[in-house]
Short mmCIF file of C-alpha atoms in Angstrom, two decimals:
data_model
loop_
_atom_site.label_atom_id
_atom_site.label_comp_id
_atom_site.label_asym_id
_atom_site.label_seq_id
_atom_site.Cartn_x
_atom_site.Cartn_y
_atom_site.Cartn_z
CA UNK K 7 0.00 0.00 0.00
CA UNK K 8 1.01 3.66 -0.46
CA UNK K 9 0.68 6.19 2.38
CA UNK K 10 2.04 9.74 2.42
CA UNK K 11 3.75 9.03 -0.90
CA UNK K 12 5.67 6.03 0.46
CA UNK K 13 5.14 2.39 -0.46
CA UNK K 14 4.75 -0.17 2.32
CA UNK K 15 4.55 -3.95 2.35
CA UNK K 16 2.09 -4.69 5.13
CA UNK K 17 1.06 -7.74 7.09
CA UNK K 18 -1.50 -8.21 9.87
CA UNK K 19 -1.43 -5.41 12.48
CA UNK K 20 1.13 -3.32 10.56
CA UNK K 21 1.46 0.15 12.11
CA UNK K 22 2.28 3.07 9.79
CA UNK K 23 3.03 6.48 11.31
CA UNK K 24 1.87 9.56 9.43
CA UNK K 25 2.66 13.22 9.94
CA UNK K 26 1.10 15.19 12.77
CA UNK K 27 0.53 12.24 15.10
CA UNK K 28 -1.87 10.40 12.80
CA UNK K 29 -1.36 6.73 11.98
CA UNK K 30 -2.72 3.76 10.06
CA UNK K 31 -3.13 0.15 11.17
CA UNK K 32 -3.38 -2.32 8.30
CA UNK K 33 -5.21 -5.66 8.57
CA UNK K 34 -5.89 -5.14 12.26
CA UNK K 35 -7.15 -8.09 14.26
CA UNK K 36 -9.35 -6.10 16.59
CA UNK K 37 -12.42 -5.61 18.66
CA UNK K 38 -14.77 -3.54 16.55
CA UNK K 39 -16.10 -0.43 18.35
CA UNK K 40 -19.86 -0.49 18.80
CA UNK K 41 -20.13 -4.24 18.25
CA UNK K 42 -20.08 -7.24 20.55
CA UNK K 43 -17.36 -9.40 19.10
CA UNK K 44 -14.22 -9.38 16.98
CA UNK K 45 -13.57 -8.63 13.38
CA UNK K 46 -10.93 -7.66 10.90
CA UNK K 47 -10.36 -4.04 9.94
CA UNK K 48 -8.66 -3.85 6.56
CA UNK K 49 -7.44 -0.34 7.36
CA UNK K 50 -7.89 1.75 10.51
CA UNK K 51 -6.94 5.42 10.19
CA UNK K 52 -6.55 7.54 13.32
CA UNK K 53 -6.51 11.28 12.59
CA UNK K 54 -4.72 13.67 14.94
CA UNK K 55 -3.91 16.41 12.43
CA UNK K 56 -6.68 19.01 11.82
CA UNK K 57 -5.05 19.99 8.51
CA UNK K 58 -6.48 16.76 7.08
CA UNK K 59 -9.95 18.27 7.36
CA UNK K 60 -11.17 15.96 10.12
CA UNK K 61 -11.49 16.58 13.84
CA UNK K 62 -8.51 15.26 15.87
CA UNK K 63 -9.38 11.89 17.35
CA UNK K 64 -11.47 10.81 14.35
CA UNK K 65 -11.18 7.14 13.35
CA UNK K 66 -11.93 5.79 9.90
CA UNK K 67 -12.50 2.05 9.50
CA UNK K 68 -12.17 0.77 5.94
CA UNK K 69 -13.18 -2.71 4.83
CA UNK K 70 -14.64 -4.16 8.03
CA UNK K 71 -14.72 -7.83 7.10
CA UNK K 72 -17.89 -9.47 8.40
CA UNK K 73 -17.48 -8.75 12.09
CA UNK K 74 -18.36 -11.58 14.40
CA UNK K 75 -21.39 -11.44 16.68
CA UNK K 76 -21.71 -13.06 20.13
CA UNK K 77 -22.93 -16.65 20.04
CA UNK K 78 -20.84 -18.21 22.81
CA UNK K 79 -18.36 -19.60 20.30
CA UNK K 80 -14.62 -19.80 20.78
CA UNK K 81 -11.93 -17.13 20.68
CA UNK K 82 -11.52 -15.27 17.40
CA UNK K 83 -8.47 -13.59 15.92
CA UNK K 84 -6.32 -14.24 18.96
CA UNK K 85 -8.40 -12.08 21.31
CA UNK K 86 -9.19 -13.96 24.55
CA UNK K 87 -12.20 -13.43 26.82
CA UNK K 88 -14.51 -12.57 23.95
CA UNK K 89 -17.68 -14.49 23.21
CA UNK K 90 -17.62 -14.25 19.46
CA UNK K 91 -18.47 -16.19 16.36
CA UNK K 92 -15.70 -16.95 13.90
CA UNK K 93 -15.17 -14.15 11.42
CA UNK K 94 -14.40 -14.79 7.79
CA UNK K 95 -10.68 -14.58 7.12
CA UNK K 96 -10.82 -15.41 3.43
CA UNK K 97 -7.93 -13.80 1.63
CA UNK K 98 -6.21 -12.53 4.75
CA UNK K 99 -2.44 -13.21 4.69
CA UNK K 100 -0.89 -15.38 7.38
CA UNK K 101 -4.19 -16.15 9.06
CA UNK K 102 -6.33 -19.23 9.59
CA UNK K 103 -10.03 -19.51 10.22
CA UNK K 104 -9.70 -20.52 13.86
CA UNK K 105 -7.30 -19.88 16.72
CA UNK K 106 -7.22 -22.41 19.57
CA UNK K 107 -5.65 -19.87 21.94
CA UNK K 108 -4.05 -16.45 22.01
CA UNK K 109 -1.84 -15.98 18.97
CA UNK K 110 1.27 -14.03 19.86
CA UNK K 111 2.83 -11.82 17.19
CA UNK K 112 6.27 -12.69 15.93
CA UNK K 113 8.57 -9.90 17.07
CA UNK K 114 12.17 -9.37 18.01
CA UNK K 115 13.46 -7.26 20.87
CA UNK K 116 12.37 -9.17 23.95
CA UNK K 117 9.32 -9.18 26.18
CA UNK K 118 8.87 -5.39 26.06
CA UNK K 119 8.54 -5.44 22.28
CA UNK K 120 6.11 -8.37 22.57
CA UNK K 121 3.98 -6.34 24.98
CA UNK K 122 3.86 -3.45 22.51
CA UNK K 123 2.90 -5.73 19.62
CA UNK K 124 0.06 -7.19 21.67
CA UNK K 125 -1.15 -3.78 22.84
CA UNK K 126 -1.30 -2.53 19.26
CA UNK K 127 -3.92 -5.17 18.54
CA UNK K 128 -6.28 -3.28 20.81
CA UNK K 129 -6.03 0.11 19.11
CA UNK K 130 -9.56 1.44 18.83
CA UNK K 131 -10.98 -0.51 21.78
CA UNK K 132 -13.22 1.79 23.85
CA UNK K 133 -12.09 3.09 27.22
CA UNK K 134 -13.96 1.51 30.15
CA UNK K 135 -13.31 2.55 33.74
CA UNK K 136 -12.12 -0.53 35.59
CA UNK K 137 -11.90 -2.41 32.27
CA UNK K 138 -9.25 -5.08 31.79
CA UNK K 139 -10.53 -7.14 28.85
CA UNK K 140 -10.61 -6.60 25.07
CA UNK K 141 -14.19 -5.37 25.38
CA UNK K 142 -12.90 -2.27 27.20
CA UNK K 143 -9.77 -1.07 29.01
CA UNK K 144 -8.76 1.65 31.39
CA UNK K 145 -5.12 2.74 31.39
CA UNK K 146 -3.76 0.31 33.98
CA UNK K 147 -6.10 -2.45 32.82
CA UNK K 148 -4.59 -2.40 29.34
CA UNK K 149 -1.03 -2.66 30.66
CA UNK K 150 -1.99 -5.32 33.20
CA UNK K 151 -3.82 -7.39 30.57
CA UNK K 152 -1.03 -7.28 27.98
CA UNK K 153 1.71 -8.17 30.43
CA UNK K 154 -0.50 -10.84 31.98
CA UNK K 155 -0.58 -12.60 28.60
CA UNK K 156 3.24 -12.67 28.78
CA UNK K 157 3.37 -14.08 32.30
CA UNK K 158 4.12 -10.83 34.13
CA UNK K 159 1.67 -10.20 36.97
CA UNK K 160 0.74 -6.57 37.63
CA UNK K 161 -1.88 -4.99 39.90
CA UNK K 162 -4.82 -3.07 38.43
CA UNK K 163 -3.94 0.44 39.54
CA UNK K 164 -1.46 2.97 38.19
CA UNK K 165 -0.31 3.94 41.68
CA UNK K 166 0.65 0.32 42.37
CA UNK K 167 2.22 -0.34 38.97
CA UNK K 168 4.52 2.61 39.65
CA UNK K 169 6.24 0.23 42.13
CA UNK K 170 6.23 -2.81 39.82
CA UNK K 171 9.81 -2.50 38.57
CA UNK K 172 12.96 -0.39 38.52
CA UNK K 173 12.76 3.24 37.42
CA UNK K 174 13.91 3.98 33.87
CA UNK K 175 15.44 7.38 32.93
CA UNK K 176 13.78 9.07 29.97
CA UNK K 177 16.91 8.76 27.83
CA UNK K 178 16.93 4.98 28.37
CA UNK K 179 13.29 4.23 27.60
CA UNK K 180 12.70 1.02 25.65
CA UNK K 181 9.54 -0.43 24.04
CA UNK K 182 7.37 -1.98 26.72
CA UNK K 183 8.38 0.35 29.55
CA UNK K 184 5.40 1.74 31.46
CA UNK K 185 5.27 5.54 31.33
CA UNK K 186 3.33 7.43 34.02
CA UNK K 187 1.57 10.78 34.20
CA UNK K 188 -0.40 13.04 36.55
CA UNK K 189 1.31 12.81 39.94
CA UNK K 190 -0.81 12.70 43.10
CA UNK K 191 -0.53 11.76 46.76
CA UNK K 192 -1.68 8.26 45.75
CA UNK K 193 0.89 7.90 42.99
CA UNK K 194 0.57 8.53 39.24
CA UNK K 195 -2.99 8.59 37.94
CA UNK K 196 -2.40 7.68 34.31
CA UNK K 197 -0.07 5.41 32.34
CA UNK K 198 0.71 3.84 29.00
CA UNK K 199 3.15 1.54 27.22
CA UNK K 200 6.13 3.20 25.56
CA UNK K 201 6.46 2.05 21.94
CA UNK K 202 9.53 4.02 20.83
CA UNK K 203 10.30 7.31 19.09
CA UNK K 204 8.70 9.31 21.90
CA UNK K 205 5.30 7.63 21.52
CA UNK K 206 3.17 5.46 23.79
CA UNK K 207 -0.07 3.49 23.56
CA UNK K 208 -2.73 4.01 26.21
CA UNK K 209 -6.41 4.09 27.12
CA UNK K 210 -6.90 7.80 27.87
CA UNK K 211 -10.32 8.44 29.41
CA UNK K 212 -14.07 7.92 29.15
CA UNK K 213 -15.32 8.60 25.64
CA UNK K 214 -11.97 7.84 24.04
CA UNK K 215 -10.33 4.68 22.71
CA UNK K 216 -7.00 2.91 22.99
CA UNK K 217 -4.66 4.98 20.84
CA UNK K 218 -1.11 6.22 20.35
CA UNK K 219 0.04 9.58 21.72
CA UNK K 220 3.31 11.47 21.99
CA UNK K 221 5.28 12.12 25.16
CA UNK K 222 5.97 15.55 23.66
CA UNK K 223 2.32 16.59 23.54
CA UNK K 224 1.93 19.40 26.04
CA UNK K 225 -0.63 17.59 28.21
CA UNK K 226 1.70 14.63 28.66
CA UNK K 227 5.03 16.46 28.72
CA UNK K 228 3.84 18.67 31.58
CA UNK K 229 2.32 15.81 33.59
CA UNK K 230 5.05 13.18 33.02
CA UNK K 231 6.16 11.40 36.21
CA UNK K 232 8.59 8.73 35.03
CA UNK K 233 8.78 5.13 33.85
CA UNK K 234 9.34 1.61 35.13
CA UNK K 235 10.36 -1.65 33.43
CA UNK K 236 8.10 -4.36 34.90
CA UNK K 237 9.44 -7.45 33.21
CA UNK K 238 12.89 -7.14 34.82
CA UNK K 239 11.17 -8.01 38.07
CA UNK K 240 10.06 -11.37 36.68
CA UNK K 241 6.60 -12.88 36.89
CA UNK K 242 6.33 -13.00 40.65
CA UNK K 243 4.47 -10.11 42.21
CA UNK K 244 5.43 -10.96 45.78
CA UNK K 245 8.93 -9.52 45.42
CA UNK K 246 7.55 -6.02 44.95
CA UNK K 247 4.45 -6.28 47.15
CA UNK K 248 6.29 -4.99 50.19
CA UNK K 249 7.01 -1.76 48.29
CA UNK K 250 3.36 -0.99 47.69
CA UNK K 251 1.88 1.83 49.76
CA UNK K 252 -1.22 1.19 51.82
CA UNK K 253 -3.75 3.44 50.08
CA UNK K 254 -7.02 1.99 48.80
CA UNK K 255 -6.75 0.45 45.35
CA UNK K 256 -8.92 1.76 42.54
CA UNK K 257 -8.72 1.12 38.79
CA UNK K 258 -7.00 3.81 36.79
#
């Protein structure tokens, strides 16, 4: 495909960055907003540049291939915890009609890069306060869910996840590091997964969807707290539990 005058060879879940913070996701295996179930989006365009003539935050879904509807059938397109009927995958490269379990993307770069690749599958999923499934995520729920698929146990609260691994200086950020924002007496109140090049994927707030933003956007640059690398602590949560403060947990 050709985007912004450049030719790309794309496979499932290919992410293409455009100017002005906009991006495309090709052949996305995804939950389809407004529907109960999974489907395949041939092309998802997220617009963040008003010069394109669309309001920032607009999403365009092109070629939604027979989205599945809930019938109590098995997992579809590698997305667990969804009651969905099998969607047609005819003509889709590197895909089969049925997945017996979660299908992990083939990536290089370690567990952090794997976490990013998994999170990108959920671009466009609606924000849901307290949500931690592909039907809806809040910020910490998305990070907890993705790392849980990789065997890393995290609590469902940004203030607790702030203590889930060693701190990472900004100049040493790597894909998969958890970046935190909005400091408070109870710890950071927002977070996302760093994906590289100053960008992160997150579930922002009610009325929004899982999307990619820049650390350099004013709202995030001014509220940035820091980052941690959770997978260096291993899969056991008990090693860091003694570091957790005693405030009341709440999703966020």
